[in-house]
Amino acid sequence: MAGTDDAGLQSAGVGEPTPARGVSNTANAGDTAGKGDNSGAARTPARLSAVSDAIAALTVTDATREATVAQLNADEESSQLLDDGKHTLPFITRLYGGLVMLLGVCAIPLIIYELTYSIRQILDGKVTIDALALPFILSCVEVVVLIADAACMAVFGIQLLRSRRRHAARWAYALMPLTLAHGMLSLALEGFGTNLLGPFIQMTILVALSVTLDPALLQERQLQWHLKRMDDHVAYDKAVQENMLGRDQSGKGYISLDYFNIFWLFVVGCVVGLAIETVYHFVLVHEYQDRAGLLWGPFSPIYGCGAVILTVCLNRLWRKNPVVIILASAVIGGAFEFFVSWFMEAAFGITAWDYTGQWLSIGGRTSGKYMVFWGLLGLAWIKFVLPYLLRLINRIPWKIRYSLTAVCTVLMLVDIVMTLMALDCWYSRVSGVPQNAPVTQFFAQHFDDAYMQHRFQTMTIDPSKSGRIA
């Protein structure tokens, strides 16, 4: 709590803090009064009062923290008692658990049967497939994900039936990434539609149950959040005094990889990356081209994600030899660029860039030239840009940093989701799919082909390149 103590005394008007603040300040005040400095004597009661107020505030904080910790421990014991099976879950929740268990248990043999049937059809020559085709590969991955999801759902249902709240909540957390993966694969194979309704409903129920399964668990999380807020505020004050705000306090890396830093690095990377690419293209071909990657705002999420990935991967290399950083950045950047190009083509048939014919071109998705650019960009980012950027990000005041970040996160998610839906409808129109649904008609009216082509000037759509099966 030293950081809070220093901050509190300094904000109260005390000068340089010393280990024995109260004695030192009182002695100084007495010496000043003895010398006949009336102004010093007049300030002494105010200074002592300010110190007392700061200590009182600190004592309240300590008392609050101790009470919160005690409550957290009590709730831990209460949660364990609730988890003994004697306090059953509501009937509707246990009924849902039984349905989920049956669904999971029945889904596994059905998936295996469908898989066996398909293999027999292929071996008998009734069905011809291309094992290297993208739809086939994605379908195989989806089968693996579905089997894992069904197994976890069966266990999750059993935990609900047995009223094992804590275990059920943990299995809900385990199911969330599987549900997300299922949704992404379904998007790549079938696009936006009713196929995403199942994963969306399942994710919504999982989130709701993970919060409401155990009231004590919910209260425990709330108390932990308050404790974290206290710790964050103390760490914030201490970091400000030590000029280490936003830095990795362990010393292993340069930046603290918390959500606040990561999100704003993503946002800045989106904007700065878009600006650099726009200027580069203008200088190279003397033509302005809109290189934005989202429907609204000057954002290119490819550069935002690239900035985050480079930061995370290079965080512990910031003291290394520049050559090591350049090589690592080149490999990371090239791999990331390759994956993004592949996913855009698999999901929407979109080609945003093509480096075919360039030096060390890898399928036209990346090349040696741009890997070198990624390497130099990574070195500049981690050595020169990040320190200044960190100071800029941390100018966001403490009182609004969490709320502002939450609001901006929601706005960014809305922009990303609307962009994905607009791209999917664009793909459907190019593919000749009738736009009869209200959603597709909305996008056809407000984000038609001309609008999309003007907004995403570097993108072209070829449905034959996508990995969709429908």
Short mmCIF file of C-alpha atoms in Angstrom, two decimals:
data_model
loop_
_atom_site.label_atom_id
_atom_site.label_comp_id
_atom_site.label_asym_id
_atom_site.label_seq_id
_atom_site.Cartn_x
_atom_site.Cartn_y
_atom_site.Cartn_z
CA MET A 1 0.00 0.00 0.00
CA ALA A 2 3.04 2.23 -0.17
CA GLY A 3 1.99 3.62 -3.52
CA THR A 4 -1.39 4.70 -2.18
CA ASP A 5 0.21 6.23 0.90
CA ASP A 6 2.62 8.30 -1.16
CA ALA A 7 -0.09 9.39 -3.56
CA GLY A 8 -2.44 10.32 -0.75
CA LEU A 9 0.14 12.38 1.15
CA GLN A 10 1.37 14.10 -1.97
CA SER A 11 -2.15 14.98 -3.03
CA ALA A 12 -2.72 16.35 0.47
CA GLY A 13 0.01 18.89 -0.05
CA VAL A 14 2.95 17.23 1.71
CA GLY A 15 6.30 17.54 0.04
CA GLU A 16 8.80 14.71 -0.47
CA PRO A 17 7.60 11.64 1.47
CA THR A 18 9.89 10.12 4.08
CA PRO A 19 9.60 6.87 6.08
CA ALA A 20 8.51 8.75 9.21
CA ARG A 21 6.21 11.29 7.66
CA GLY A 22 4.20 12.31 10.70
CA VAL A 23 7.24 12.83 12.97
CA SER A 24 9.25 14.61 10.35
CA ASN A 25 6.45 16.96 9.36
CA THR A 26 5.58 17.74 12.99
CA ALA A 27 9.20 18.46 13.86
CA ASN A 28 9.59 20.72 10.86
CA ALA A 29 6.44 22.55 11.78
CA GLY A 30 7.70 23.05 15.36
CA ASP A 31 11.06 24.34 14.15
CA THR A 32 9.33 26.77 11.86
CA ALA A 33 7.08 28.05 14.61
CA GLY A 34 10.05 28.42 16.97
CA LYS A 35 11.83 30.63 14.48
CA GLY A 36 8.90 33.02 14.45
CA ASP A 37 7.72 32.30 10.89
CA ASN A 38 4.06 33.16 11.33
CA SER A 39 3.12 31.98 7.82
CA GLY A 40 4.67 28.56 8.53
CA ALA A 41 2.83 28.38 11.86
CA ALA A 42 -0.43 29.21 10.15
CA ARG A 43 0.11 26.45 7.57
CA THR A 44 1.01 23.83 10.19
CA PRO A 45 -2.55 22.98 11.38
CA ALA A 46 -3.73 22.75 7.78
CA ARG A 47 -0.79 20.49 6.84
CA LEU A 48 -1.35 18.23 9.84
CA SER A 49 -5.06 18.09 9.08
CA ALA A 50 -4.32 17.12 5.48
CA VAL A 51 -1.96 14.36 6.64
CA SER A 52 -4.60 13.07 9.09
CA ASP A 53 -7.22 13.03 6.34
CA ALA A 54 -4.89 11.10 4.03
CA ILE A 55 -4.08 8.53 6.73
CA ALA A 56 -7.79 8.19 7.57
CA ALA A 57 -8.63 7.61 3.91
CA LEU A 58 -5.87 5.01 3.70
CA THR A 59 -7.17 3.29 6.84
CA VAL A 60 -10.66 3.12 5.33
CA THR A 61 -9.19 1.58 2.19
CA ASP A 62 -7.31 -1.03 4.22
CA ALA A 63 -10.38 -1.80 6.31
CA THR A 64 -12.51 -2.12 3.18
CA ARG A 65 -9.98 -4.42 1.59
CA GLU A 66 -9.79 -6.63 4.70
CA ALA A 67 -13.58 -6.84 4.83
CA THR A 68 -13.70 -7.71 1.13
CA VAL A 69 -11.11 -10.45 1.54
CA ALA A 70 -13.03 -11.86 4.52
CA GLN A 71 -16.25 -11.82 2.52
CA LEU A 72 -14.48 -13.51 -0.39
CA ASN A 73 -13.24 -16.32 1.87
CA ALA A 74 -16.72 -16.73 3.36
CA ASP A 75 -18.26 -16.95 -0.09
CA GLU A 76 -15.65 -19.55 -1.07
CA GLU A 77 -16.82 -21.74 1.81
CA SER A 78 -20.46 -21.01 1.00
CA SER A 79 -19.91 -21.95 -2.64
CA GLN A 80 -18.37 -25.26 -1.60
CA LEU A 81 -21.37 -25.98 0.64
CA LEU A 82 -23.74 -25.17 -2.21
CA ASP A 83 -21.83 -27.57 -4.40
CA ASP A 84 -22.44 -30.60 -2.14
CA GLY A 85 -25.59 -31.60 -4.04
CA LYS A 86 -28.01 -30.84 -1.21
CA HIS A 87 -28.95 -27.43 -2.63
CA THR A 88 -30.41 -28.42 -5.98
CA LEU A 89 -30.69 -26.19 -9.00
CA PRO A 90 -34.12 -25.04 -10.21
CA PHE A 91 -36.14 -27.65 -12.05
CA ILE A 92 -35.96 -25.79 -15.38
CA THR A 93 -32.16 -25.72 -15.18
CA ARG A 94 -31.94 -29.43 -14.38
CA LEU A 95 -34.40 -30.15 -17.18
CA TYR A 96 -32.14 -28.23 -19.56
CA GLY A 97 -29.22 -30.23 -18.20
CA GLY A 98 -31.01 -33.49 -18.97
CA LEU A 99 -31.75 -32.35 -22.51
CA VAL A 100 -28.16 -31.23 -23.02
CA MET A 101 -26.85 -34.55 -21.70
CA LEU A 102 -29.13 -36.52 -24.05
CA LEU A 103 -28.17 -34.28 -26.95
CA GLY A 104 -24.47 -34.77 -26.28
CA VAL A 105 -24.75 -38.52 -25.75
CA CYS A 106 -26.86 -39.01 -28.89
CA ALA A 107 -24.85 -36.62 -31.05
CA ILE A 108 -21.57 -38.54 -30.77
CA PRO A 109 -22.81 -41.84 -32.28
CA LEU A 110 -24.79 -39.91 -34.91
CA ILE A 111 -21.69 -37.98 -35.96
CA ILE A 112 -19.65 -41.17 -36.04
CA TYR A 113 -22.39 -42.91 -38.09
CA GLU A 114 -22.53 -40.04 -40.59
CA LEU A 115 -18.75 -40.07 -40.82
CA THR A 116 -18.67 -43.85 -41.38
CA TYR A 117 -21.43 -43.64 -43.97
CA SER A 118 -19.59 -40.90 -45.85
CA ILE A 119 -16.36 -42.90 -45.84
CA ARG A 120 -18.19 -45.95 -47.24
CA GLN A 121 -19.74 -43.82 -49.97
CA ILE A 122 -16.30 -42.58 -50.94
CA LEU A 123 -14.73 -46.06 -50.88
CA ASP A 124 -17.56 -47.48 -53.00
CA GLY A 125 -17.03 -44.76 -55.57
CA LYS A 126 -20.48 -43.29 -55.14
CA VAL A 127 -19.08 -39.96 -54.00
CA THR A 128 -16.00 -38.26 -55.40
CA ILE A 129 -14.06 -35.84 -53.26
CA ASP A 130 -10.89 -33.86 -53.50
CA ALA A 131 -8.98 -34.48 -50.27
CA LEU A 132 -7.01 -31.28 -50.80
CA ALA A 133 -10.07 -29.14 -51.46
CA LEU A 134 -10.75 -26.46 -48.88
CA PRO A 135 -14.40 -27.45 -48.19
CA PHE A 136 -13.31 -31.01 -47.39
CA ILE A 137 -10.57 -29.88 -45.01
CA LEU A 138 -12.88 -27.47 -43.21
CA SER A 139 -15.55 -30.17 -42.98
CA CYS A 140 -13.08 -32.56 -41.34
CA VAL A 141 -12.08 -29.91 -38.80
CA GLU A 142 -15.75 -29.21 -38.11
CA VAL A 143 -16.39 -32.91 -37.40
CA VAL A 144 -13.60 -32.95 -34.81
CA VAL A 145 -14.97 -29.80 -33.17
CA LEU A 146 -18.51 -31.20 -33.12
CA ILE A 147 -17.38 -34.43 -31.44
CA ALA A 148 -15.48 -32.51 -28.78
CA ASP A 149 -18.44 -30.17 -28.30
CA ALA A 150 -20.87 -33.09 -27.93
CA ALA A 151 -18.66 -34.81 -25.35
CA CYS A 152 -18.34 -31.63 -23.30
CA MET A 153 -22.09 -31.01 -23.55
CA ALA A 154 -22.79 -34.48 -22.14
CA VAL A 155 -20.53 -33.86 -19.14
CA PHE A 156 -21.98 -30.36 -18.71
CA GLY A 157 -25.50 -31.78 -18.65
CA ILE A 158 -24.55 -34.36 -16.02
CA GLN A 159 -23.12 -31.62 -13.79
CA LEU A 160 -26.35 -29.66 -14.11
CA LEU A 161 -28.44 -32.71 -13.25
CA ARG A 162 -26.32 -33.31 -10.16
CA SER A 163 -26.55 -29.61 -9.19
CA ARG A 164 -22.76 -29.33 -9.21
CA ARG A 165 -22.80 -25.60 -9.76
CA ARG A 166 -19.09 -24.88 -9.69
CA HIS A 167 -18.19 -27.78 -11.98
CA ALA A 168 -21.02 -26.90 -14.35
CA ALA A 169 -19.78 -23.31 -14.55
CA ARG A 170 -16.28 -24.53 -15.43
CA TRP A 171 -17.60 -26.80 -18.16
CA ALA A 172 -19.59 -23.85 -19.48
CA TYR A 173 -16.33 -21.93 -19.80
CA ALA A 174 -14.76 -24.89 -21.62
CA LEU A 175 -17.68 -25.05 -24.06
CA MET A 176 -17.47 -21.38 -25.02
CA PRO A 177 -14.34 -21.61 -27.25
CA LEU A 178 -15.69 -24.80 -28.86
CA THR A 179 -18.96 -23.03 -29.63
CA LEU A 180 -17.03 -20.08 -31.08
CA ALA A 181 -14.94 -22.41 -33.26
CA HIS A 182 -18.11 -24.17 -34.44
CA GLY A 183 -19.61 -20.82 -35.39
CA MET A 184 -16.52 -19.71 -37.34
CA LEU A 185 -16.33 -23.01 -39.24
CA SER A 186 -20.04 -22.82 -39.99
CA LEU A 187 -19.52 -19.27 -41.26
CA ALA A 188 -16.70 -20.40 -43.53
CA LEU A 189 -18.66 -23.38 -44.88
CA GLU A 190 -22.18 -21.97 -45.16
CA GLY A 191 -21.95 -18.21 -44.62
CA PHE A 192 -24.33 -16.11 -42.53
CA GLY A 193 -27.71 -17.70 -42.01
CA THR A 194 -29.76 -19.97 -39.78
CA ASN A 195 -26.69 -22.19 -39.46
CA LEU A 196 -25.28 -19.66 -36.99
CA LEU A 197 -28.45 -19.61 -34.90
CA GLY A 198 -27.51 -22.78 -33.00
CA PRO A 199 -24.02 -21.63 -31.95
CA PHE A 200 -25.40 -18.19 -31.06
CA ILE A 201 -28.15 -19.61 -28.82
CA GLN A 202 -25.75 -22.05 -27.22
CA MET A 203 -23.23 -19.29 -26.50
CA THR A 204 -25.95 -17.07 -25.00
CA ILE A 205 -27.17 -19.86 -22.72
CA LEU A 206 -23.62 -20.74 -21.67
CA VAL A 207 -22.86 -17.13 -20.74
CA ALA A 208 -26.13 -16.81 -18.81
CA LEU A 209 -25.60 -20.09 -16.94
CA SER A 210 -21.97 -19.33 -16.12
CA VAL A 211 -23.19 -16.19 -14.35
CA THR A 212 -26.31 -17.53 -12.65
CA LEU A 213 -25.43 -21.14 -11.84
CA ASP A 214 -24.04 -20.27 -8.44
CA PRO A 215 -25.10 -17.03 -6.70
CA ALA A 216 -22.11 -17.35 -4.39
CA LEU A 217 -19.87 -17.73 -7.41
CA LEU A 218 -21.35 -14.57 -8.92
CA GLN A 219 -20.80 -12.67 -5.68
CA GLU A 220 -17.30 -14.06 -5.50
CA ARG A 221 -16.53 -12.69 -8.95
CA GLN A 222 -17.96 -9.32 -7.99
CA LEU A 223 -15.80 -9.21 -4.87
CA GLN A 224 -12.76 -10.28 -6.86
CA TRP A 225 -13.52 -7.49 -9.32
CA HIS A 226 -13.61 -4.95 -6.48
CA LEU A 227 -10.34 -6.32 -5.11
CA LYS A 228 -8.80 -6.07 -8.54
CA ARG A 229 -9.99 -2.49 -8.83
CA MET A 230 -8.30 -1.69 -5.52
CA ASP A 231 -5.10 -3.42 -6.60
CA ASP A 232 -5.20 -1.72 -9.99
CA HIS A 233 -5.61 1.71 -8.39
CA VAL A 234 -2.69 1.07 -6.03
CA ALA A 235 -0.58 -0.23 -8.91
CA TYR A 236 -1.62 2.75 -11.03
CA ASP A 237 -0.49 5.26 -8.42
CA LYS A 238 2.75 3.40 -7.85
CA ALA A 239 3.46 3.11 -11.58
CA VAL A 240 2.82 6.84 -12.06
CA GLN A 241 5.33 7.69 -9.34
CA GLU A 242 7.92 5.29 -10.77
CA ASN A 243 7.26 6.33 -14.38
CA MET A 244 6.33 2.71 -15.14
CA LEU A 245 2.68 3.16 -16.08
CA GLY A 246 1.61 0.40 -18.45
CA ARG A 247 4.97 -1.36 -18.19
CA ASP A 248 5.51 -5.01 -17.27
CA GLN A 249 6.29 -4.79 -13.56
CA SER A 250 7.94 -8.24 -13.59
CA GLY A 251 10.62 -6.97 -15.94
CA LYS A 252 10.31 -9.98 -18.25
CA GLY A 253 8.56 -8.00 -20.97
CA TYR A 254 8.27 -4.35 -21.92
CA ILE A 255 4.53 -3.78 -21.77
CA SER A 256 1.87 -5.13 -19.44
CA LEU A 257 -0.34 -7.42 -21.54
CA ASP A 258 -3.65 -6.46 -19.97
CA TYR A 259 -6.87 -5.86 -21.91
CA PHE A 260 -6.68 -2.08 -21.59
CA ASN A 261 -3.27 -1.89 -23.27
CA ILE A 262 -4.06 -4.56 -25.86
CA PHE A 263 -7.35 -2.97 -26.96
CA TRP A 264 -5.90 0.48 -27.47
CA LEU A 265 -2.86 -0.91 -29.25
CA PHE A 266 -5.33 -2.63 -31.57
CA VAL A 267 -7.22 0.61 -32.21
CA VAL A 268 -4.07 2.65 -32.79
CA GLY A 269 -2.66 -0.11 -35.02
CA CYS A 270 -5.86 -0.06 -37.11
CA VAL A 271 -5.62 3.70 -37.68
CA VAL A 272 -1.84 4.06 -38.08
CA GLY A 273 -1.57 0.97 -40.29
CA LEU A 274 -4.30 2.27 -42.56
CA ALA A 275 -2.58 5.67 -42.80
CA ILE A 276 0.80 4.10 -43.64
CA GLU A 277 -0.67 1.82 -46.30
CA THR A 278 -2.66 4.67 -47.85
CA VAL A 279 0.40 6.94 -48.03
CA TYR A 280 2.58 4.11 -49.34
CA HIS A 281 0.12 3.35 -52.15
CA PHE A 282 -0.21 7.04 -53.02
CA VAL A 283 3.56 7.54 -53.21
CA LEU A 284 4.00 4.34 -55.21
CA VAL A 285 1.27 4.76 -57.86
CA HIS A 286 0.24 8.42 -57.31
CA GLU A 287 -3.37 7.39 -56.67
CA TYR A 288 -5.55 7.67 -53.59
CA GLN A 289 -7.27 4.41 -52.71
CA ASP A 290 -9.53 3.71 -49.75
CA ARG A 291 -7.78 0.87 -47.89
CA ALA A 292 -10.19 0.69 -44.93
CA GLY A 293 -11.19 -2.75 -43.67
CA LEU A 294 -14.42 -1.97 -41.81
CA LEU A 295 -17.71 -0.40 -42.84
CA TRP A 296 -17.26 2.65 -40.63
CA GLY A 297 -14.25 4.57 -39.44
CA PRO A 298 -10.58 4.77 -40.50
CA PHE A 299 -9.78 1.24 -39.35
CA SER A 300 -7.86 -1.62 -40.90
CA PRO A 301 -8.27 -4.57 -38.50
CA ILE A 302 -5.49 -6.47 -40.24
CA TYR A 303 -2.95 -3.93 -39.00
CA GLY A 304 -4.65 -3.74 -35.61
CA CYS A 305 -4.38 -7.51 -35.14
CA GLY A 306 -0.84 -7.38 -36.52
CA ALA A 307 0.11 -4.76 -33.94
CA VAL A 308 -1.32 -6.89 -31.13
CA ILE A 309 0.36 -10.09 -32.35
CA LEU A 310 3.73 -8.37 -32.76
CA THR A 311 3.41 -6.83 -29.29
CA VAL A 312 2.52 -10.14 -27.63
CA CYS A 313 5.16 -12.16 -29.46
CA LEU A 314 7.98 -9.62 -29.22
CA ASN A 315 7.22 -8.37 -25.71
CA ARG A 316 10.02 -10.43 -24.17
CA LEU A 317 12.43 -9.79 -27.04
CA TRP A 318 12.57 -6.01 -26.70
CA ARG A 319 16.10 -6.16 -25.26
CA LYS A 320 17.37 -8.65 -27.83
CA ASN A 321 19.64 -7.98 -30.77
CA PRO A 322 17.82 -6.03 -33.53
CA VAL A 323 18.59 -8.81 -36.02
CA VAL A 324 16.71 -11.33 -33.84
CA ILE A 325 13.72 -8.97 -33.61
CA ILE A 326 13.70 -8.41 -37.38
CA LEU A 327 13.79 -12.16 -38.12
CA ALA A 328 11.08 -12.94 -35.58
CA SER A 329 8.88 -10.11 -36.87
CA ALA A 330 9.32 -11.22 -40.47
CA VAL A 331 8.22 -14.79 -39.70
CA ILE A 332 5.32 -13.71 -37.47
CA GLY A 333 4.11 -11.03 -39.88
CA GLY A 334 4.38 -13.29 -42.90
CA ALA A 335 2.49 -16.13 -41.19
CA PHE A 336 -0.22 -13.74 -40.03
CA GLU A 337 -0.60 -12.19 -43.48
CA PHE A 338 -0.83 -15.66 -45.04
CA PHE A 339 -3.54 -16.79 -42.58
CA VAL A 340 -5.65 -13.64 -43.05
CA SER A 341 -5.51 -13.98 -46.84
CA TRP A 342 -6.47 -17.65 -46.58
CA PHE A 343 -9.42 -17.08 -44.21
CA MET A 344 -10.85 -14.20 -46.26
CA GLU A 345 -10.73 -16.37 -49.36
CA ALA A 346 -12.14 -19.44 -47.58
CA ALA A 347 -15.01 -17.58 -45.90
CA PHE A 348 -15.97 -15.00 -48.54
CA GLY A 349 -14.01 -15.78 -51.71
CA ILE A 350 -12.26 -12.43 -51.24
CA THR A 351 -8.84 -11.64 -52.64
CA ALA A 352 -7.54 -8.48 -50.99
CA TRP A 353 -3.95 -8.78 -52.24
CA ASP A 354 -1.98 -11.04 -54.56
CA TYR A 355 1.82 -11.20 -54.45
CA THR A 356 2.16 -13.86 -57.14
CA GLY A 357 5.40 -13.40 -59.08
CA GLN A 358 7.14 -11.41 -56.36
CA TRP A 359 10.34 -12.49 -54.64
CA LEU A 360 9.71 -15.48 -52.32
CA SER A 361 5.98 -15.37 -52.97
CA ILE A 362 4.09 -18.01 -50.97
CA GLY A 363 0.89 -18.75 -52.82
CA GLY A 364 0.53 -15.05 -53.54
CA ARG A 365 -0.54 -14.53 -49.92
CA THR A 366 2.77 -13.18 -48.68
CA SER A 367 6.23 -12.61 -50.10
CA GLY A 368 9.82 -12.00 -49.10
CA LYS A 369 9.45 -8.29 -49.80
CA TYR A 370 6.60 -7.83 -47.36
CA MET A 371 8.15 -10.17 -44.81
CA VAL A 372 11.12 -7.82 -44.79
CA PHE A 373 8.69 -4.94 -44.30
CA TRP A 374 7.10 -6.82 -41.40
CA GLY A 375 10.55 -7.38 -39.90
CA LEU A 376 11.52 -3.71 -40.06
CA LEU A 377 8.08 -2.68 -38.86
CA GLY A 378 8.37 -5.01 -35.86
CA LEU A 379 11.76 -3.56 -34.93
CA ALA A 380 10.50 0.01 -35.19
CA TRP A 381 7.34 -0.91 -33.31
CA ILE A 382 8.93 -2.59 -30.30
CA LYS A 383 11.97 -0.32 -30.01
CA PHE A 384 10.73 3.15 -30.91
CA VAL A 385 6.96 3.41 -31.41
CA LEU A 386 5.69 1.40 -28.44
CA PRO A 387 7.28 3.57 -25.69
CA TYR A 388 5.69 6.76 -27.06
CA LEU A 389 2.44 4.98 -27.80
CA LEU A 390 2.26 3.63 -24.28
CA ARG A 391 2.60 7.09 -22.81
CA LEU A 392 -0.15 8.35 -25.13
CA ILE A 393 -2.54 5.52 -24.21
CA ASN A 394 -1.98 5.99 -20.50
CA ARG A 395 -2.97 9.63 -20.69
CA ILE A 396 -6.54 8.33 -20.46
CA PRO A 397 -7.55 9.26 -16.88
CA TRP A 398 -8.01 6.51 -14.35
CA LYS A 399 -11.64 7.40 -13.63
CA ILE A 400 -12.83 6.84 -17.20
CA ARG A 401 -10.38 4.31 -18.62
CA TYR A 402 -12.53 1.24 -17.88
CA SER A 403 -15.84 2.76 -18.96
CA LEU A 404 -14.35 4.35 -22.08
CA THR A 405 -12.65 1.10 -23.07
CA ALA A 406 -15.89 -0.85 -22.56
CA VAL A 407 -17.92 1.56 -24.71
CA CYS A 408 -15.31 1.59 -27.49
CA THR A 409 -15.10 -2.21 -27.38
CA VAL A 410 -18.85 -2.49 -27.98
CA LEU A 411 -18.69 0.00 -30.86
CA MET A 412 -15.77 -1.84 -32.44
CA LEU A 413 -17.59 -5.20 -32.14
CA VAL A 414 -20.69 -3.73 -33.80
CA ASP A 415 -18.53 -2.39 -36.63
CA ILE A 416 -16.81 -5.77 -37.10
CA VAL A 417 -20.04 -7.81 -37.01
CA MET A 418 -21.80 -5.48 -39.44
CA THR A 419 -18.79 -5.65 -41.77
CA LEU A 420 -18.82 -9.46 -41.75
CA MET A 421 -22.54 -9.52 -42.49
CA ALA A 422 -22.15 -6.97 -45.29
CA LEU A 423 -19.33 -9.03 -46.84
CA ASP A 424 -21.42 -12.18 -46.61
CA CYS A 425 -24.38 -10.52 -48.33
CA TRP A 426 -22.04 -9.14 -50.99
CA TYR A 427 -20.74 -12.67 -51.57
CA SER A 428 -24.30 -14.00 -51.84
CA ARG A 429 -25.28 -11.37 -54.41
CA VAL A 430 -22.21 -12.09 -56.53
CA SER A 431 -23.01 -15.80 -56.28
CA GLY A 432 -26.52 -15.20 -57.55
CA VAL A 433 -28.26 -16.20 -54.33
CA PRO A 434 -31.76 -14.60 -54.11
CA GLN A 435 -31.92 -11.85 -51.49
CA ASN A 436 -35.35 -12.59 -50.05
CA ALA A 437 -34.70 -12.42 -46.31
CA PRO A 438 -35.30 -9.08 -44.54
CA VAL A 439 -31.66 -8.98 -43.40
CA THR A 440 -30.24 -9.55 -46.88
CA GLN A 441 -32.66 -6.99 -48.32
CA PHE A 442 -31.51 -4.47 -45.74
CA PHE A 443 -27.87 -4.93 -46.73
CA ALA A 444 -28.77 -4.94 -50.43
CA GLN A 445 -30.48 -1.60 -49.97
CA HIS A 446 -27.94 0.16 -47.74
CA PHE A 447 -24.70 -1.64 -48.68
CA ASP A 448 -25.15 -2.68 -52.29
CA ASP A 449 -22.41 -3.89 -54.64
CA ALA A 450 -21.44 -0.37 -55.70
CA TYR A 451 -21.13 0.78 -52.10
CA MET A 452 -19.06 -2.26 -51.10
CA GLN A 453 -16.75 -1.96 -54.08
CA HIS A 454 -16.20 1.71 -53.34
CA ARG A 455 -15.60 1.10 -49.64
CA PHE A 456 -13.32 -1.93 -50.11
CA GLN A 457 -11.50 -0.88 -53.24
CA THR A 458 -8.74 -3.50 -52.96
CA MET A 459 -11.12 -6.47 -52.66
CA THR A 460 -12.48 -8.70 -55.38
CA ILE A 461 -14.89 -11.61 -54.84
CA ASP A 462 -14.72 -14.92 -56.67
CA PRO A 463 -17.17 -17.48 -55.21
CA SER A 464 -15.26 -20.35 -56.81
CA LYS A 465 -12.31 -19.68 -54.50
CA SER A 466 -14.30 -19.94 -51.29
CA GLY A 467 -14.53 -22.99 -49.08
CA ARG A 468 -18.30 -22.98 -48.83
CA ILE A 469 -20.29 -26.10 -49.50
CA ALA A 470 -23.49 -24.16 -50.21
#
